[in-house]
Amino acid sequence: MMRLTPGLRASLFGLGALVLTLLGAWLLFGRGTSPLQTDLLAMLPPTERQPVAEEAVERLSRASGDRLVFLLASKNDDDAKDAARTFGAALAGKPGIASAIAELPPFDLDQLTTPFLPFRFHLLTAADRALWQAPSPDVAGMLTRRLNEPFGAGIGTRLTDDPFGTLQHWLNTQPFNRSTLIPEDDLLTAHRGDTTYVMVIATLAGSSYDDQIQRPALASVEAATHTVTAAHPDVHILRTGTMFYAAAARAGAERDVHVVGIASTVGIALLLIGVFRSPRPLLLAFLSTAIGVIAAITITIAIFGQLHLLTLVFGAALLGEAVDYSIQYLCARANAAQAWNAEAGVRQVRPALLLALATSLLGYALLGMVPFPALRQMACFAIVGMLVACFSVLWLLPALARPAARRPVSPALSRIALSWQRPVSTLAQARRGLVVLGVLVVAAAPGWCLLDHDDDIHLLISPPAVLEQDTRDIASIAGMGTGSQFYLVQGDTVEQTLQHEEALTARLQAMIEAKQLDAWTGVTTMLPSAQRQQSNRDAFARVLENRSVLADAAEKAGFRAGALDAFANAWPGRPMTLDDWMAMPVSMPFHYLWMGQRGHAFASIVLPQGQDDSAQLAAAADGLPGITFVDKPASVSALFGRYRGYADVWLGAALLLVGVAFAWRYGLRAAPRVLAPPLLGIGLTLAALGYLGQPLTLFHVMALMLVLGVGANYAVFLREGEPHTAQRPGAAYAGVLLSAITALLSFGLLALSTMPALRHFGTTLLLGIGFTVLLAPVSLPRETSR
Amino acid sequence: MRYLLLFLLCLLPVGLAHADATAPRPALLDQVLQQLARHGKVRANFTQTRENPALAQPQASHGDLLFVVGHGMIWHMREPLEDTLVMTPSGASRIDANGDIAPVRDGNRGVTQVSQMLQSMLAGNADEPLRQFDVTVEGSLAHWSMRFTPRQSRMAKVLAAIQLSGNEYLQAIDVELRSGEATRIRFENTRDAGELTGVEQRALGGP
């Protein structure tokens, strides 16, 4: 290493910090779009074995991703409809909103039948196919039945175009004819009980997750809502859309950052002022921490291109750990009084700081090895932050802390420290120590037995209850599926894919008959396979290929002579192809179900509705070629479970590594003593979680990894610091206590977070750091405790 | 088409409406509504005649109808062929010769929703069809007729008018389409239904 004078080194470090700060400011604010990522699912690794399944998940979420859906509800029909028109007009063209549709564009009822006429001999419903495939179909009877339908047919397909009504039956099963919303006064309307619901759909001008779109769009929605409710106080507006979820998550995270960030900053400031009784240590501690956090933000964005909000909240809490290094240094300064020499002080704390840094980095490096984007980001953030904070103490602070401290550390803190350190240290000696250990284990054992685990995805995402309720209501009123569970259908050709889908939908239809399923939506409802279309045509052939059979039946049923000639001449028409289907305006909303060619294979999506038991849905795909049941929430939960399992192993491995490091520094005999505080801290935390009835999640285990890192720091600080403060009993432990309280102030505040994941994280740290710091005096060697 | 059928159906058996949701409702309309609402379970014999340019002569069918407020209706055609359709709030089904009930999956879902609307109207709430049609009422309580014309141009292109007439009960329905097609239904021997048979009870969900 190059020999630099301390002053030059400090200047270089300060310059570097300044450059990083400017770079960070540009990355954060200088590029138009905010690098803050609010998509909670974006931080998860792929869960599906097949990339095409991941793509299907993407596609389904995009089908509704940049759309906002509103239902305006009122017991007064006119009010609901007026409100919908007003709302649509108030929203259209406003910032963040590309379009808002309340009133339907004009269309002709003929458009719903005419495009299907060329294919009428290739399309049959299951019930009609059974009738036509019968050994001797009652042709005249079928005509008579159609002619005498209750209330008269003649609405829909024309009698002469579709005398048997087969095409009309088929159209009746089409998804565009099965929506619960019907056009009334040119508005999409549904009636439930005595309430009228009118739908308004808006499209965003960009991504739901884009800050530049989200904020103006939200403001536009709020303004339109205000306009409507001012004019129609009886109208209630239900809303859903990915953007509302993203915005809620962002608001929650921002609140968390503010609460945790501000509360911990203020708390730490008051504590430092109280303990050091001088402003300089406070400023130095904050300078060191701030440089660490700024460097962490800058480097993380530089590497990942964005900063996940979970990382940011975690980062706000990391303040509490980064401040430890400066606290150690400042305690040494305060304790040295007039004998202070800034460079000698660095040499005094350096071993402890470097060992503490090494154990922390070890912990975070292990976290970073998880193939989990969010965890990697947090690990990167923590490693950079801790590294820079530590070296700011070693390189920058000595230049700024030349004058000796005017006052020693507050004697009150030392007294409290000593009054706890003595009995603990005494109890932990020799046989007594083993007895106490035994008592602790016995006390903790029932808690360990009570420990359970839970990997449900809802621990990660907890959207506002009102939004959840609105979404459920809209899904039920408008008949829309949620799209997180679906079947992926694959085949080598278009035809094979459609045939695979038909094999699946035959089973789904059986589930409908057995009342295990409400409905399903898939391409083959609209576009049957060529094989199926051929068999439909074959069923018609017996009647249509023999003109006299049709003519006799028509005459018997009462048709004028020649009335069905045009129908007979249209035989056989042609089968509907994928291109035909894609070209029809009515199939436009369903294009997302056809994924098209993916490499050498084709793929489509089938959405089941009305069955929550994913085991039953999965069973429907059993043994069918080319069918995969995709259940994203279940996959994510399984993923959490798997990583929780890995994290358990990593925790053990990290303990072992820290143990090896301690054995190298303190020898085999003393190492267990230094390792005891973090080890016992983790054990007691687990027991406490068991007693609290909190099931263990991935986030608990992650927090325990931090407890290990922090706990090891405390043991090291105390063990290394004690010899230097022999003249001031309790001073070393006072420094550790100070570190712990700052950590509790920051990490512990995460327990107040709106996000369950961070709440678990915070609770665990609160317990873990608490136990560890109380047990830290155990690490002291026998001699000093006397 | 479904919507059209839906609107038609929702009016046909009961038939009450008025010119405009905002205009004052004719007193006669409400009186007729109240008069019809007095009968919660009704049976009638029907004759349905269908006129279509493609037919040599009008097609006629006969049968009987059961209507039960809150549960739906059974349309039992006897001539020219046996067919029994059940329309309830939960869907359409067909009763076969053995009395077995099977759901009709490719049936028009408007039919299902009709029963629900009928029920709300017979309970005195005629708002639904009034949004879709202009109506004129003529005659007296003892002999009334109403003419419904679609308010929305989309529907008016297909449907010319629906005419209802009756006395204490509904007696006639006439549907005229723009294509020249027409359906005329006449009810006779209309009476309170009395006890339902076992099959009727099962089909209508046990009233």
PDB file of C-alpha atoms in Angstrom, chain A residues 77-78 81 104-109 112-113 125 127-128 141 144-157 159-160 168-169 171-173 176-186 191 196 509 512-513 557-560 563, chain B residues 1-9 12-13 21-22 48 50 52-57 59-61 73 75 77 80-83 85 87 94 103 105-109 113 117 128 131-132 151-152 154-155 157-158 173 175 177 181 183 185:
ATOM      1  CA  ASP A  77     -79.701   4.366 -12.123  1.00  0.00           C
ATOM      2  CA  ASP A  78     -79.611   7.815 -13.738  1.00  0.00           C
ATOM      3  CA  LYS A  81     -74.921   6.688 -15.614  1.00  0.00           C
ATOM      4  CA  LEU A 104     -69.287   2.661 -26.250  1.00  0.00           C
ATOM      5  CA  PRO A 105     -68.420   3.445 -29.840  1.00  0.00           C
ATOM      6  CA  PRO A 106     -71.334   2.869 -32.229  1.00  0.00           C
ATOM      7  CA  PHE A 107     -71.499  -0.609 -33.736  1.00  0.00           C
ATOM      8  CA  ASP A 108     -73.979  -2.608 -35.736  1.00  0.00           C
ATOM      9  CA  LEU A 109     -75.568  -5.722 -34.262  1.00  0.00           C
ATOM     10  CA  LEU A 112     -71.613  -9.829 -34.267  1.00  0.00           C
ATOM     11  CA  THR A 113     -72.958 -12.410 -36.719  1.00  0.00           C
ATOM     12  CA  THR A 125     -71.564 -26.466 -29.695  1.00  0.00           C
ATOM     13  CA  ALA A 127     -74.833 -30.180 -27.429  1.00  0.00           C
ATOM     14  CA  ASP A 128     -75.494 -29.613 -31.151  1.00  0.00           C
ATOM     15  CA  GLY A 141     -87.603 -31.704 -35.842  1.00  0.00           C
ATOM     16  CA  THR A 144     -89.393 -27.031 -36.105  1.00  0.00           C
ATOM     17  CA  ARG A 145     -87.823 -26.497 -32.730  1.00  0.00           C
ATOM     18  CA  ARG A 146     -85.913 -23.482 -33.982  1.00  0.00           C
ATOM     19  CA  LEU A 147     -89.054 -22.023 -35.575  1.00  0.00           C
ATOM     20  CA  ASN A 148     -91.052 -22.321 -32.375  1.00  0.00           C
ATOM     21  CA  GLU A 149     -88.597 -21.058 -29.778  1.00  0.00           C
ATOM     22  CA  PRO A 150     -90.340 -19.194 -26.955  1.00  0.00           C
ATOM     23  CA  PHE A 151     -91.030 -15.523 -27.758  1.00  0.00           C
ATOM     24  CA  GLY A 152     -89.962 -16.024 -31.337  1.00  0.00           C
ATOM     25  CA  ALA A 153     -86.456 -16.254 -32.689  1.00  0.00           C
ATOM     26  CA  GLY A 154     -85.461 -14.089 -35.592  1.00  0.00           C
ATOM     27  CA  ILE A 155     -83.252 -12.118 -33.283  1.00  0.00           C
ATOM     28  CA  GLY A 156     -79.599 -12.823 -33.886  1.00  0.00           C
ATOM     29  CA  THR A 157     -78.761 -14.906 -36.931  1.00  0.00           C
ATOM     30  CA  LEU A 159     -83.625 -17.794 -40.154  1.00  0.00           C
ATOM     31  CA  THR A 160     -82.452 -18.225 -43.756  1.00  0.00           C
ATOM     32  CA  GLN A 168     -76.648 -18.872 -32.973  1.00  0.00           C
ATOM     33  CA  HIS A 169     -76.078 -21.524 -30.298  1.00  0.00           C
ATOM     34  CA  LEU A 171     -72.355 -17.558 -30.770  1.00  0.00           C
ATOM     35  CA  ASN A 172     -74.228 -17.800 -27.458  1.00  0.00           C
ATOM     36  CA  THR A 173     -71.232 -19.631 -25.979  1.00  0.00           C
ATOM     37  CA  PHE A 176     -67.931 -11.713 -25.939  1.00  0.00           C
ATOM     38  CA  ASN A 177     -71.562 -12.778 -25.481  1.00  0.00           C
ATOM     39  CA  ARG A 178     -71.148 -13.943 -21.906  1.00  0.00           C
ATOM     40  CA  SER A 179     -70.048 -10.812 -20.109  1.00  0.00           C
ATOM     41  CA  THR A 180     -72.215  -9.809 -17.183  1.00  0.00           C
ATOM     42  CA  LEU A 181     -71.957  -6.220 -18.375  1.00  0.00           C
ATOM     43  CA  ILE A 182     -74.490  -5.236 -21.006  1.00  0.00           C
ATOM     44  CA  PRO A 183     -74.721  -2.036 -23.025  1.00  0.00           C
ATOM     45  CA  GLU A 184     -77.439   0.256 -21.737  1.00  0.00           C
ATOM     46  CA  ASP A 185     -77.679   3.833 -22.958  1.00  0.00           C
ATOM     47  CA  ASP A 186     -74.312   3.120 -24.650  1.00  0.00           C
ATOM     48  CA  HIS A 191     -77.325  -4.497 -12.014  1.00  0.00           C
ATOM     49  CA  THR A 196     -76.568  -0.016 -10.851  1.00  0.00           C
ATOM     50  CA  GLN A 509     -66.102 -28.868 -18.979  1.00  0.00           C
ATOM     51  CA  ILE A 512     -68.253 -27.465 -14.734  1.00  0.00           C
ATOM     52  CA  GLU A 513     -70.867 -30.237 -15.014  1.00  0.00           C
ATOM     53  CA  ALA A 557     -91.166 -27.724 -41.271  1.00  0.00           C
ATOM     54  CA  GLY A 558     -93.140 -25.140 -43.238  1.00  0.00           C
ATOM     55  CA  PHE A 559     -90.494 -23.253 -45.223  1.00  0.00           C
ATOM     56  CA  ARG A 560     -91.343 -21.778 -48.581  1.00  0.00           C
ATOM     57  CA  ALA A 563     -86.155 -20.522 -48.948  1.00  0.00           C
TER      58      ALA A 563
ATOM     59  CA  MET B   1     -78.453 -10.088 -30.262  1.00  0.00           C
ATOM     60  CA  ARG B   2     -78.404 -11.357 -26.791  1.00  0.00           C
ATOM     61  CA  TYR B   3     -79.108  -7.902 -25.520  1.00  0.00           C
ATOM     62  CA  LEU B   4     -81.961  -7.488 -27.880  1.00  0.00           C
ATOM     63  CA  LEU B   5     -83.511 -10.764 -26.851  1.00  0.00           C
ATOM     64  CA  LEU B   6     -82.924  -9.807 -23.285  1.00  0.00           C
ATOM     65  CA  PHE B   7     -84.787  -6.556 -23.636  1.00  0.00           C
ATOM     66  CA  LEU B   8     -87.586  -8.208 -25.492  1.00  0.00           C
ATOM     67  CA  LEU B   9     -87.966 -10.943 -22.992  1.00  0.00           C
ATOM     68  CA  LEU B  12     -92.960  -9.646 -22.922  1.00  0.00           C
ATOM     69  CA  PRO B  13     -94.740 -11.590 -20.232  1.00  0.00           C
ATOM     70  CA  ALA B  21     -87.541   7.680 -17.144  1.00  0.00           C
ATOM     71  CA  THR B  22     -87.762  11.410 -16.533  1.00  0.00           C
ATOM     72  CA  GLN B  48     -97.506 -18.592 -30.549  1.00  0.00           C
ATOM     73  CA  ARG B  50     -94.561 -16.780 -36.159  1.00  0.00           C
ATOM     74  CA  ASN B  52     -91.461 -14.877 -41.590  1.00  0.00           C
ATOM     75  CA  PRO B  53     -91.006 -14.167 -45.290  1.00  0.00           C
ATOM     76  CA  ALA B  54     -89.188 -17.492 -45.588  1.00  0.00           C
ATOM     77  CA  LEU B  55     -92.170 -19.467 -44.298  1.00  0.00           C
ATOM     78  CA  ALA B  56     -94.943 -20.774 -46.560  1.00  0.00           C
ATOM     79  CA  GLN B  57     -97.510 -20.031 -43.875  1.00  0.00           C
ATOM     80  CA  GLN B  59     -95.723 -21.296 -37.918  1.00  0.00           C
ATOM     81  CA  ALA B  60     -97.942 -21.982 -34.901  1.00  0.00           C
ATOM     82  CA  SER B  61     -97.208 -23.677 -31.597  1.00  0.00           C
ATOM     83  CA  MET B  73     -91.013 -19.689 -15.726  1.00  0.00           C
ATOM     84  CA  TRP B  75     -92.569 -22.817 -21.199  1.00  0.00           C
ATOM     85  CA  MET B  77     -94.720 -26.514 -25.851  1.00  0.00           C
ATOM     86  CA  PRO B  80     -95.986 -29.251 -32.983  1.00  0.00           C
ATOM     87  CA  LEU B  81     -93.465 -31.026 -30.740  1.00  0.00           C
ATOM     88  CA  GLU B  82     -92.967 -31.656 -27.065  1.00  0.00           C
ATOM     89  CA  ASP B  83     -90.351 -29.358 -25.516  1.00  0.00           C
ATOM     90  CA  LEU B  85     -87.826 -25.036 -21.310  1.00  0.00           C
ATOM     91  CA  MET B  87     -85.920 -20.180 -17.311  1.00  0.00           C
ATOM     92  CA  ARG B  94     -84.726 -28.394 -20.345  1.00  0.00           C
ATOM     93  CA  PRO B 103     -78.990 -27.381 -18.102  1.00  0.00           C
ATOM     94  CA  ARG B 105     -75.339 -24.617 -21.975  1.00  0.00           C
ATOM     95  CA  ASP B 106     -75.546 -22.950 -25.351  1.00  0.00           C
ATOM     96  CA  GLY B 107     -78.811 -21.197 -24.586  1.00  0.00           C
ATOM     97  CA  ASN B 108     -79.187 -17.486 -24.660  1.00  0.00           C
ATOM     98  CA  ARG B 109     -78.147 -16.102 -21.341  1.00  0.00           C
ATOM     99  CA  GLN B 113     -81.576 -12.650 -16.749  1.00  0.00           C
ATOM    100  CA  MET B 117     -86.051  -8.763 -14.219  1.00  0.00           C
ATOM    101  CA  GLU B 128     -85.219  -1.775 -16.051  1.00  0.00           C
ATOM    102  CA  ARG B 131     -84.660   2.653 -19.601  1.00  0.00           C
ATOM    103  CA  GLN B 132     -84.698   0.898 -22.937  1.00  0.00           C
ATOM    104  CA  ARG B 151     -84.978   4.146 -27.557  1.00  0.00           C
ATOM    105  CA  GLN B 152     -81.564   3.088 -28.767  1.00  0.00           C
ATOM    106  CA  ARG B 154     -78.838   0.096 -32.470  1.00  0.00           C
ATOM    107  CA  MET B 155     -81.851  -1.890 -31.351  1.00  0.00           C
ATOM    108  CA  LYS B 157     -82.573  -1.011 -36.525  1.00  0.00           C
ATOM    109  CA  VAL B 158     -83.683  -4.554 -35.794  1.00  0.00           C
ATOM    110  CA  ILE B 173     -97.817 -10.090 -27.053  1.00  0.00           C
ATOM    111  CA  VAL B 175     -93.242  -8.544 -31.571  1.00  0.00           C
ATOM    112  CA  LEU B 177     -89.057  -6.905 -36.440  1.00  0.00           C
ATOM    113  CA  GLU B 181     -90.784 -11.008 -39.255  1.00  0.00           C
ATOM    114  CA  THR B 183     -94.189 -13.204 -33.469  1.00  0.00           C
ATOM    115  CA  ILE B 185     -98.469 -14.823 -28.622  1.00  0.00           C
TER     116      ILE B 185
END
